């Protein structure tokens, strides 16, 4: 009996704990318990509590089932979890907590029923309300900065004086009862993932936000997937206007100023065209003025039916007129398509010359100069297009990076300790003795925590309030589809080391890549001094396989041998003299090094063999000669290569790929294969580096932070390199 009683007690305690934790599996017991506890308590069953103020109210064991809670204020209400809430929005735990705390910062409320909730003065920055029901809710003075309101139902919702800067309102549902007075909004996005910024540049003037979306409320959108037949559209409007009462007053408007007015549409009729928009995928949106408080769904259906009927009548008429004349029918359709294209394309020159529609690569100079007295950084930001003068040039001051550098040094020590323990072989000259008495799990956990701290500190530094104007300029002038090359130009080696690939600007723009450059450089486009012995227009590659103790660098060599349209020369653990002579005597397009290397005293040191080591500066004249004969790219698939960056300015080497830190053998091999595959496929060198770097993510379960390692070094004056350019040089 004692055992049975103990088991019953344990089971009861477990059930009680799950009920208190609101476990859905015990929902029946929760409901029974709540019903029992509310017996004899205060009851508002089916009561109308619209706009009631329950702030700080103690609601223990209160029956609120099926009550009307429209705009009811539950801010800091106490013990609401013990109340009976079935039949109300407060049944949902996330909704209940939000109604009580009014703090939903960075929380997910996707697909929730929040109808009538009172969120006055709520903190909702970066909250996700995608496809939620916010009908008749109160969000007066709510902070909705960067909130996601995609497909939100907002009929009758009160947004007065809310802060909506940076919010996404894709396909939200609003009407005349939605309150948009005194909205505080500098800009917003019409598509998810921060796309389609409005305004495209600058900020909304006071009152512009409400003015813009009042226009959307008062119109009906007709979508035509394959262009518009203007004669059918004219017939549709004429029929719609004939059915309207003669006394109805509807303000008419003209076509968009960017389009020529359609001579077939009478703009003085009650139903009139407000604007026409080309969606660039063959679809056309015609926006029609709608009567106030009209049933837009019914009008939309009738307009579509009228248009389709008119279109069928017109096409039947043409069929009768030109029977058996297929050529004339084809001519009519071609003329109709041309007319649509000319009318809807806002740039006639681009329509006639498809080559002009090519989007050039954006070039961003990000120059950082460190002040010696306070360690602050002067930023000079220039934005332009490759091969052209910048169209924007501005400056700002960034706080000291010392805190970020301190985080990096802690991360670096942890990374190297972890690598020495679990990731051998690596391409750095490491001590022979192995670490003992180590806890791999603890090392990895520590590295993961330091990685997150460094990531947070780094992006926090770059989003400091002092550089907000520069960040806004970047967002205004860049598009997610742009090909972007960002040149980090600084002489501070500590800034080269930072994980720039984690910068939120690079993550926001998938076709961007950051390259590193020294502050001072001299670009030299060397003339070809000798006739290059090209063999069937092939790319000449010199592969230097250096000291490879514990490494399998033959894999690198095999990858190079499989490249198309290339000719490979291999030097295995050469002496200084052999390497020097090879660079002097034979023209090469690409120089490749694999083996052990390190950076000491700011200089990159390459281990050629068991006895010989050298810096690039010790090959200065040979490398200058190689550059004069056509050498354009050097790839150092070895460890700790940032010390080699000085070769950009000292040796006039145009393109350099190195590893920021010690690199495991397998990571180096996978990166090289993916890099050369993308490069030979036709991607530019920056795009190839980004693709190959991101493909390393699949290895990060074994080799943490592998995607942080590769770095492309390239001066701002150097145009992006392509495989085809190398091949035809």
Tab-separated table of N, CA and C in Angstrom, residues 405-542:
chain	number	residue	atom	x	y	z
A	405	UNK	N	38.384	43.510	-31.356
A	405	UNK	CA	39.689	42.841	-31.495
A	405	UNK	C	39.958	41.942	-30.294
A	406	UNK	N	39.577	42.410	-29.098
A	406	UNK	CA	39.736	41.572	-27.901
A	406	UNK	C	38.907	40.290	-28.035
A	407	UNK	N	37.665	40.428	-28.515
A	407	UNK	CA	36.834	39.236	-28.741
A	407	UNK	C	37.492	38.316	-29.763
A	408	UNK	N	38.086	38.916	-30.817
A	408	UNK	CA	38.719	38.097	-31.855
A	408	UNK	C	39.902	37.313	-31.284
A	409	UNK	N	40.713	37.964	-30.470
A	409	UNK	CA	41.892	37.287	-29.938
A	409	UNK	C	41.502	36.129	-29.020
A	410	UNK	N	40.412	36.306	-28.260
A	410	UNK	CA	39.931	35.194	-27.435
A	410	UNK	C	39.423	34.068	-28.328
A	411	UNK	N	38.672	34.444	-29.365
A	411	UNK	CA	38.177	33.427	-30.298
A	411	UNK	C	39.344	32.716	-30.980
A	412	UNK	N	40.359	33.476	-31.403
A	412	UNK	CA	41.507	32.904	-32.115
A	412	UNK	C	42.225	31.865	-31.260
A	413	UNK	N	42.430	32.196	-29.974
A	413	UNK	CA	43.113	31.243	-29.082
A	413	UNK	C	42.292	29.968	-28.936
A	414	UNK	N	40.975	30.126	-28.780
A	414	UNK	CA	40.110	28.949	-28.642
A	414	UNK	C	40.072	28.147	-29.935
A	415	UNK	N	40.002	28.847	-31.080
A	415	UNK	CA	39.951	28.170	-32.379
A	415	UNK	C	41.208	27.326	-32.598
A	416	UNK	N	42.363	27.907	-32.326
A	416	UNK	CA	43.615	27.182	-32.560
A	416	UNK	C	43.766	26.004	-31.598
A	417	UNK	N	43.322	26.191	-30.350
A	417	UNK	CA	43.404	25.084	-29.394
A	417	UNK	C	42.502	23.939	-29.839
A	418	UNK	N	41.295	24.294	-30.289
A	418	UNK	CA	40.369	23.267	-30.766
A	418	UNK	C	40.934	22.566	-31.986
A	419	UNK	N	41.548	23.335	-32.898
A	419	UNK	CA	42.073	22.768	-34.134
A	419	UNK	C	43.234	21.824	-33.850
A	420	UNK	N	44.111	22.223	-32.950
A	420	UNK	CA	45.245	21.370	-32.605
A	420	UNK	C	44.780	20.064	-31.968
A	421	UNK	N	43.641	20.116	-31.290
A	421	UNK	CA	43.173	18.939	-30.564
A	421	UNK	C	42.449	17.944	-31.453
A	422	UNK	N	41.657	18.444	-32.413
A	422	UNK	CA	40.754	17.525	-33.113
A	422	UNK	C	40.860	17.567	-34.626
A	423	UNK	N	41.580	18.517	-35.209
A	423	UNK	CA	41.469	18.701	-36.655
A	423	UNK	C	42.755	18.483	-37.421
A	424	UNK	N	43.698	17.747	-36.895
A	424	UNK	CA	44.910	17.473	-37.666
A	424	UNK	C	44.609	16.503	-38.800
A	425	UNK	N	45.322	16.609	-39.963
A	425	UNK	CA	46.420	17.534	-40.203
A	425	UNK	C	45.942	18.943	-40.562
A	426	UNK	N	46.770	19.948	-40.215
A	426	UNK	CA	46.488	21.327	-40.587
A	426	UNK	C	47.713	21.903	-41.263
A	427	UNK	N	47.485	22.963	-42.058
A	427	UNK	CA	48.568	23.481	-42.892
A	427	UNK	C	49.324	24.607	-42.209
A	428	UNK	N	49.715	24.349	-40.972
A	428	UNK	CA	50.554	25.276	-40.233
A	428	UNK	C	51.609	24.450	-39.509
A	429	UNK	N	52.800	25.016	-39.352
A	429	UNK	CA	53.865	24.279	-38.687
A	429	UNK	C	53.532	24.182	-37.200
A	430	UNK	N	53.073	23.017	-36.751
A	430	UNK	CA	52.603	22.838	-35.377
A	430	UNK	C	53.612	22.034	-34.583
A	431	UNK	N	53.614	22.159	-33.255
A	431	UNK	CA	54.520	21.353	-32.427
A	431	UNK	C	54.239	19.866	-32.572
A	432	UNK	N	55.265	19.074	-32.384
A	432	UNK	CA	55.121	17.625	-32.549
A	432	UNK	C	54.278	17.011	-31.444
A	433	UNK	N	54.430	17.532	-30.232
A	433	UNK	CA	53.732	16.897	-29.115
A	433	UNK	C	52.237	17.155	-29.197
A	434	UNK	N	51.451	16.149	-28.859
A	434	UNK	CA	50.007	16.247	-28.900
A	434	UNK	C	49.492	16.762	-27.552
A	435	UNK	N	48.362	17.450	-27.607
A	435	UNK	CA	47.720	17.883	-26.373
A	435	UNK	C	47.163	16.668	-25.637
A	436	UNK	N	47.256	16.708	-24.333
A	436	UNK	CA	46.718	15.600	-23.537
A	436	UNK	C	45.751	16.144	-22.508
A	437	UNK	N	44.959	15.237	-21.936
A	437	UNK	CA	44.004	15.592	-20.888
A	437	UNK	C	43.079	16.725	-21.328
A	438	UNK	N	42.504	16.581	-22.524
A	438	UNK	CA	41.614	17.620	-23.031
A	438	UNK	C	40.194	17.082	-23.100
A	439	UNK	N	39.247	17.978	-22.966
A	439	UNK	CA	37.831	17.655	-23.071
A	439	UNK	C	37.324	18.263	-24.378
A	440	UNK	N	37.149	17.435	-25.421
A	440	UNK	CA	36.772	17.930	-26.742
A	440	UNK	C	35.431	18.658	-26.693
A	441	UNK	N	34.476	18.080	-25.955
A	441	UNK	CA	33.166	18.718	-25.854
A	441	UNK	C	33.252	20.101	-25.241
A	442	UNK	N	34.085	20.224	-24.213
A	442	UNK	CA	34.244	21.523	-23.556
A	442	UNK	C	34.918	22.527	-24.494
A	443	UNK	N	35.937	22.076	-25.243
A	443	UNK	CA	36.601	22.968	-26.200
A	443	UNK	C	35.624	23.471	-27.255
A	444	UNK	N	34.814	22.549	-27.775
A	444	UNK	CA	33.869	22.938	-28.833
A	444	UNK	C	32.799	23.880	-28.297
A	445	UNK	N	32.309	23.607	-27.081
A	445	UNK	CA	31.302	24.474	-26.476
A	445	UNK	C	31.861	25.871	-26.245
A	446	UNK	N	33.096	25.942	-25.772
A	446	UNK	CA	33.732	27.241	-25.543
A	446	UNK	C	33.918	27.990	-26.860
A	447	UNK	N	34.361	27.273	-27.897
A	447	UNK	CA	34.564	27.910	-29.198
A	447	UNK	C	33.245	28.418	-29.761
A	448	UNK	N	32.179	27.612	-29.611
A	448	UNK	CA	30.869	28.033	-30.118
A	448	UNK	C	30.405	29.314	-29.421
A	449	UNK	N	30.584	29.394	-28.110
A	449	UNK	CA	30.165	30.579	-27.360
A	449	UNK	C	30.977	31.805	-27.775
A	450	UNK	N	32.296	31.627	-27.925
A	450	UNK	CA	33.152	32.758	-28.325
A	450	UNK	C	32.849	33.195	-29.759
A	451	UNK	N	32.470	32.245	-30.615
A	451	UNK	CA	32.087	32.593	-31.989
A	451	UNK	C	30.855	33.482	-31.993
A	452	UNK	N	29.846	33.118	-31.202
A	452	UNK	CA	28.634	33.932	-31.122
A	452	UNK	C	28.927	35.306	-30.539
A	453	UNK	N	29.778	35.366	-29.530
A	453	UNK	CA	30.122	36.653	-28.923
A	453	UNK	C	30.856	37.553	-29.922
A	454	UNK	N	31.791	36.964	-30.680
A	454	UNK	CA	32.524	37.747	-31.676
A	454	UNK	C	31.585	38.239	-32.778
A	455	UNK	N	30.696	37.354	-33.238
A	455	UNK	CA	29.726	37.732	-34.273
A	455	UNK	C	28.867	38.910	-33.796
A	456	UNK	N	28.390	38.826	-32.558
A	456	UNK	CA	27.540	39.893	-32.009
A	456	UNK	C	28.326	41.195	-31.843
A	457	UNK	N	29.530	41.100	-31.293
A	457	UNK	CA	30.342	42.307	-31.079
A	457	UNK	C	30.724	42.964	-32.403
A	458	UNK	N	31.037	42.141	-33.397
A	458	UNK	CA	31.463	42.670	-34.699
A	458	UNK	C	30.335	43.443	-35.378
A	459	UNK	N	29.156	42.836	-35.462
A	459	UNK	CA	28.035	43.525	-36.108
A	459	UNK	C	27.525	44.691	-35.264
A	460	UNK	N	27.640	44.577	-33.929
A	460	UNK	CA	27.279	45.712	-33.091
A	460	UNK	C	28.179	46.903	-33.333
A	461	UNK	N	29.451	46.639	-33.550
A	461	UNK	CA	30.415	47.712	-33.861
A	461	UNK	C	30.060	48.397	-35.177
A	462	UNK	N	29.703	47.609	-36.191
A	462	UNK	CA	29.417	48.166	-37.516
A	462	UNK	C	28.026	48.769	-37.631
A	463	UNK	N	27.169	48.582	-36.613
A	463	UNK	CA	25.848	49.210	-36.641
A	463	UNK	C	25.739	50.289	-35.571
A	464	UNK	N	26.884	50.768	-35.096
A	464	UNK	CA	26.880	51.853	-34.128
A	464	UNK	C	26.109	53.047	-34.690
A	465	UNK	N	25.476	53.792	-33.811
A	465	UNK	CA	24.645	54.931	-34.225
A	465	UNK	C	25.436	55.935	-35.050
A	466	UNK	N	26.747	56.039	-34.802
A	466	UNK	CA	27.557	57.021	-35.518
A	466	UNK	C	27.670	56.718	-37.012
A	467	UNK	N	27.481	55.444	-37.405
A	467	UNK	CA	27.585	55.094	-38.825
A	467	UNK	C	26.227	54.763	-39.427
A	468	UNK	N	25.163	55.088	-38.716
A	468	UNK	CA	23.836	54.809	-39.255
A	468	UNK	C	23.605	55.498	-40.607
A	469	UNK	N	24.019	56.786	-40.790
A	469	UNK	CA	23.813	57.414	-42.117
A	469	UNK	C	24.494	56.649	-43.243
A	470	UNK	N	25.703	56.084	-42.977
A	470	UNK	CA	26.384	55.318	-44.017
A	470	UNK	C	25.630	54.037	-44.329
A	471	UNK	N	25.127	53.379	-43.296
A	471	UNK	CA	24.364	52.146	-43.515
A	471	UNK	C	23.109	52.436	-44.326
A	472	UNK	N	22.452	53.558	-44.016
A	472	UNK	CA	21.262	53.932	-44.777
A	472	UNK	C	21.601	54.184	-46.245
A	473	UNK	N	22.754	54.794	-46.496
A	473	UNK	CA	23.173	55.036	-47.877
A	473	UNK	C	23.382	53.716	-48.621
A	474	UNK	N	23.967	52.742	-47.929
A	474	UNK	CA	24.160	51.432	-48.552
A	474	UNK	C	22.816	50.797	-48.899
A	475	UNK	N	21.885	50.818	-47.950
A	475	UNK	CA	20.589	50.189	-48.186
A	475	UNK	C	19.809	50.900	-49.282
A	476	UNK	N	19.971	52.215	-49.381
A	476	UNK	CA	19.242	52.975	-50.395
A	476	UNK	C	19.761	52.694	-51.801
A	477	UNK	N	21.057	52.444	-51.926
A	477	UNK	CA	21.669	52.362	-53.244
A	477	UNK	C	21.968	50.947	-53.711
A	478	UNK	N	21.640	49.943	-52.897
A	478	UNK	CA	21.920	48.562	-53.268
A	478	UNK	C	20.624	47.785	-53.391
A	479	UNK	N	20.631	46.826	-54.309
A	479	UNK	CA	19.487	45.958	-54.537
A	479	UNK	C	19.930	44.514	-54.305
A	480	UNK	N	19.058	43.671	-53.731
A	480	UNK	CA	19.465	42.281	-53.471
A	480	UNK	C	19.928	41.529	-54.711
A	481	UNK	N	19.525	41.975	-55.899
A	481	UNK	CA	19.939	41.280	-57.124
A	481	UNK	C	21.249	41.824	-57.689
A	482	UNK	N	21.791	42.896	-57.088
A	482	UNK	CA	23.022	43.495	-57.599
A	482	UNK	C	24.219	42.567	-57.391
A	483	UNK	N	25.133	42.615	-58.349
A	483	UNK	CA	26.451	42.024	-58.145
A	483	UNK	C	27.313	43.108	-57.507
A	484	UNK	N	27.864	42.824	-56.321
A	484	UNK	CA	28.502	43.874	-55.513
A	484	UNK	C	29.897	43.431	-55.095
A	485	UNK	N	30.881	44.307	-55.315
A	485	UNK	CA	32.238	44.078	-54.794
A	485	UNK	C	32.541	45.164	-53.768
A	486	UNK	N	32.774	44.758	-52.528
A	486	UNK	CA	33.093	45.686	-51.448
A	486	UNK	C	34.592	45.570	-51.163
A	487	UNK	N	35.294	46.682	-51.292
A	487	UNK	CA	36.737	46.692	-51.058
A	487	UNK	C	37.009	47.314	-49.692
A	488	UNK	N	37.471	46.495	-48.745
A	488	UNK	CA	37.897	46.983	-47.436
A	488	UNK	C	39.335	47.464	-47.571
A	489	UNK	N	39.526	48.775	-47.453
A	489	UNK	CA	40.833	49.371	-47.709
A	489	UNK	C	41.386	49.909	-46.392
A	490	UNK	N	42.381	49.233	-45.834
A	490	UNK	CA	42.970	49.657	-44.567
A	490	UNK	C	44.380	49.100	-44.460
A	491	UNK	N	45.207	49.777	-43.669
A	491	UNK	CA	46.560	49.285	-43.407
A	491	UNK	C	46.673	48.681	-42.010
A	492	UNK	N	45.526	48.509	-41.345
A	492	UNK	CA	45.522	47.949	-39.998
A	492	UNK	C	45.339	46.436	-40.085
A	493	UNK	N	46.410	45.640	-39.873
A	493	UNK	CA	46.298	44.175	-40.014
A	493	UNK	C	45.278	43.558	-39.071
A	494	UNK	N	45.030	44.189	-37.919
A	494	UNK	CA	44.041	43.633	-36.990
A	494	UNK	C	42.637	43.688	-37.582
A	495	UNK	N	42.369	44.688	-38.425
A	495	UNK	CA	41.062	44.778	-39.073
A	495	UNK	C	40.938	43.759	-40.200
A	496	UNK	N	42.045	43.380	-40.841
A	496	UNK	CA	41.991	42.331	-41.866
A	496	UNK	C	41.492	41.015	-41.264
A	497	UNK	N	41.859	40.770	-39.997
A	497	UNK	CA	41.561	39.469	-39.383
A	497	UNK	C	40.084	39.280	-39.057
A	498	UNK	N	39.344	40.356	-38.865
A	498	UNK	CA	37.975	40.251	-38.370
A	498	UNK	C	37.090	39.485	-39.352
A	499	UNK	N	36.018	38.840	-38.865
A	499	UNK	CA	35.176	37.983	-39.727
A	499	UNK	C	34.208	38.807	-40.583
A	500	UNK	N	34.732	39.461	-41.619
A	500	UNK	CA	33.909	40.351	-42.441
A	500	UNK	C	32.817	39.597	-43.191
A	501	UNK	N	33.000	38.302	-43.414
A	501	UNK	CA	31.949	37.544	-44.104
A	501	UNK	C	30.674	37.449	-43.269
A	502	UNK	N	30.768	37.763	-41.958
A	502	UNK	CA	29.585	37.753	-41.091
A	502	UNK	C	28.885	39.103	-41.049
A	503	UNK	N	29.419	40.091	-41.746
A	503	UNK	CA	28.801	41.418	-41.766
A	503	UNK	C	27.395	41.286	-42.330
A	504	UNK	N	26.422	41.882	-41.637
A	504	UNK	CA	25.025	41.719	-42.052
A	504	UNK	C	24.772	42.291	-43.439
A	505	UNK	N	25.595	43.220	-43.914
A	505	UNK	CA	25.434	43.751	-45.271
A	505	UNK	C	25.715	42.649	-46.292
A	506	UNK	N	26.765	41.842	-46.066
A	506	UNK	CA	27.064	40.748	-46.984
A	506	UNK	C	25.984	39.681	-46.930
A	507	UNK	N	25.446	39.407	-45.756
A	507	UNK	CA	24.403	38.391	-45.642
A	507	UNK	C	23.103	38.869	-46.284
A	508	UNK	N	22.882	40.191	-46.288
A	508	UNK	CA	21.667	40.755	-46.885
A	508	UNK	C	21.706	40.688	-48.408
A	509	UNK	N	22.914	40.804	-48.992
A	509	UNK	CA	23.043	40.845	-50.451
A	509	UNK	C	23.811	39.600	-50.914
A	510	UNK	N	23.109	38.589	-51.438
A	510	UNK	CA	23.722	37.280	-51.713
A	510	UNK	C	24.745	37.298	-52.837
A	511	UNK	N	24.778	38.343	-53.673
A	511	UNK	CA	25.750	38.400	-54.769
A	511	UNK	C	26.870	39.388	-54.459
A	512	UNK	N	27.135	39.612	-53.200
A	512	UNK	CA	28.202	40.526	-52.790
A	512	UNK	C	29.369	39.733	-52.218
A	513	UNK	N	30.547	40.316	-52.283
A	513	UNK	CA	31.721	39.720	-51.644
A	513	UNK	C	32.673	40.839	-51.254
A	514	UNK	N	33.333	40.671	-50.112
A	514	UNK	CA	34.273	41.670	-49.622
A	514	UNK	C	35.689	41.238	-49.954
A	515	UNK	N	36.469	42.175	-50.467
A	515	UNK	CA	37.878	41.925	-50.746
A	515	UNK	C	38.716	42.869	-49.886
A	516	UNK	N	39.918	42.452	-49.575
A	516	UNK	CA	40.804	43.217	-48.695
A	516	UNK	C	41.883	43.898	-49.521
A	517	UNK	N	42.181	45.139	-49.167
A	517	UNK	CA	43.225	45.881	-49.863
A	517	UNK	C	43.989	46.728	-48.858
A	518	UNK	N	45.251	46.989	-49.171
A	518	UNK	CA	46.006	47.940	-48.367
A	518	UNK	C	45.524	49.356	-48.671
A	519	UNK	N	45.803	50.276	-47.760
A	519	UNK	CA	45.357	51.663	-47.934
A	519	UNK	C	46.062	52.320	-49.115
A	520	UNK	N	47.329	51.983	-49.284
A	520	UNK	CA	48.125	52.597	-50.349
A	520	UNK	C	48.574	51.513	-51.328
A	521	UNK	N	48.355	51.759	-52.574
A	521	UNK	CA	48.732	50.789	-53.594
A	521	UNK	C	48.965	51.540	-54.903
A	522	UNK	N	49.593	50.850	-55.843
A	522	UNK	CA	49.786	51.393	-57.188
A	522	UNK	C	49.424	50.307	-58.188
A	523	UNK	N	48.369	50.585	-58.948
A	523	UNK	CA	47.922	49.604	-59.944
A	523	UNK	C	48.771	49.750	-61.197
A	524	UNK	N	49.312	48.639	-61.656
A	524	UNK	CA	50.121	48.651	-62.875
A	524	UNK	C	49.573	47.622	-63.847
A	525	UNK	N	49.177	48.121	-64.994
A	525	UNK	CA	48.718	47.212	-66.048
A	525	UNK	C	49.906	46.948	-66.961
A	526	UNK	N	50.686	45.919	-66.592
A	526	UNK	CA	51.947	45.678	-67.282
A	526	UNK	C	51.718	45.316	-68.745
A	527	UNK	N	52.459	45.925	-69.660
A	527	UNK	CA	52.412	45.464	-71.050
A	527	UNK	C	53.144	44.145	-71.179
A	528	UNK	N	52.727	43.360	-72.122
A	528	UNK	CA	53.390	42.079	-72.351
A	528	UNK	C	54.726	42.336	-73.030
A	529	UNK	N	55.818	42.005	-72.308
A	529	UNK	CA	57.137	42.295	-72.846
A	529	UNK	C	57.623	41.211	-73.787
A	530	UNK	N	57.102	40.024	-73.613
A	530	UNK	CA	57.527	38.932	-74.480
A	530	UNK	C	56.307	38.219	-75.010
A	531	UNK	N	56.446	37.589	-76.119
A	531	UNK	CA	55.343	36.808	-76.675
A	531	UNK	C	55.142	35.561	-75.831
A	532	UNK	N	53.936	35.436	-75.249
A	532	UNK	CA	53.670	34.311	-74.363
A	532	UNK	C	53.495	33.028	-75.165
A	533	UNK	N	54.159	31.967	-74.754
A	533	UNK	CA	54.041	30.694	-75.477
A	533	UNK	C	52.738	29.977	-75.132
A	534	UNK	N	51.605	30.549	-75.582
A	534	UNK	CA	50.320	29.920	-75.287
A	534	UNK	C	50.175	28.626	-76.076
A	535	UNK	N	49.619	27.645	-75.413
A	535	UNK	CA	49.393	26.359	-76.051
A	535	UNK	C	47.899	26.163	-76.212
A	536	UNK	N	47.390	26.360	-77.428
A	536	UNK	CA	45.948	26.248	-77.694
A	536	UNK	C	45.138	27.160	-76.784
A	537	UNK	N	45.688	28.380	-76.552
A	537	UNK	CA	44.984	29.380	-75.745
A	537	UNK	C	44.677	28.870	-74.341
A	538	UNK	N	45.611	28.140	-73.742
A	538	UNK	CA	45.392	27.550	-72.419
A	538	UNK	C	45.898	28.479	-71.316
A	539	UNK	N	45.351	28.268	-70.114
A	539	UNK	CA	45.777	29.009	-68.937
A	539	UNK	C	46.954	28.281	-68.303
A	540	UNK	N	48.057	28.997	-68.118
A	540	UNK	CA	49.277	28.398	-67.571
A	540	UNK	C	49.288	28.533	-66.053
A	541	UNK	N	49.447	27.413	-65.359
A	541	UNK	CA	49.399	27.380	-63.896
A	541	UNK	C	50.711	26.808	-63.370
A	542	UNK	N	51.306	27.508	-62.407
A	542	UNK	CA	52.479	26.996	-61.708
A	542	UNK	C	52.046	26.581	-60.310
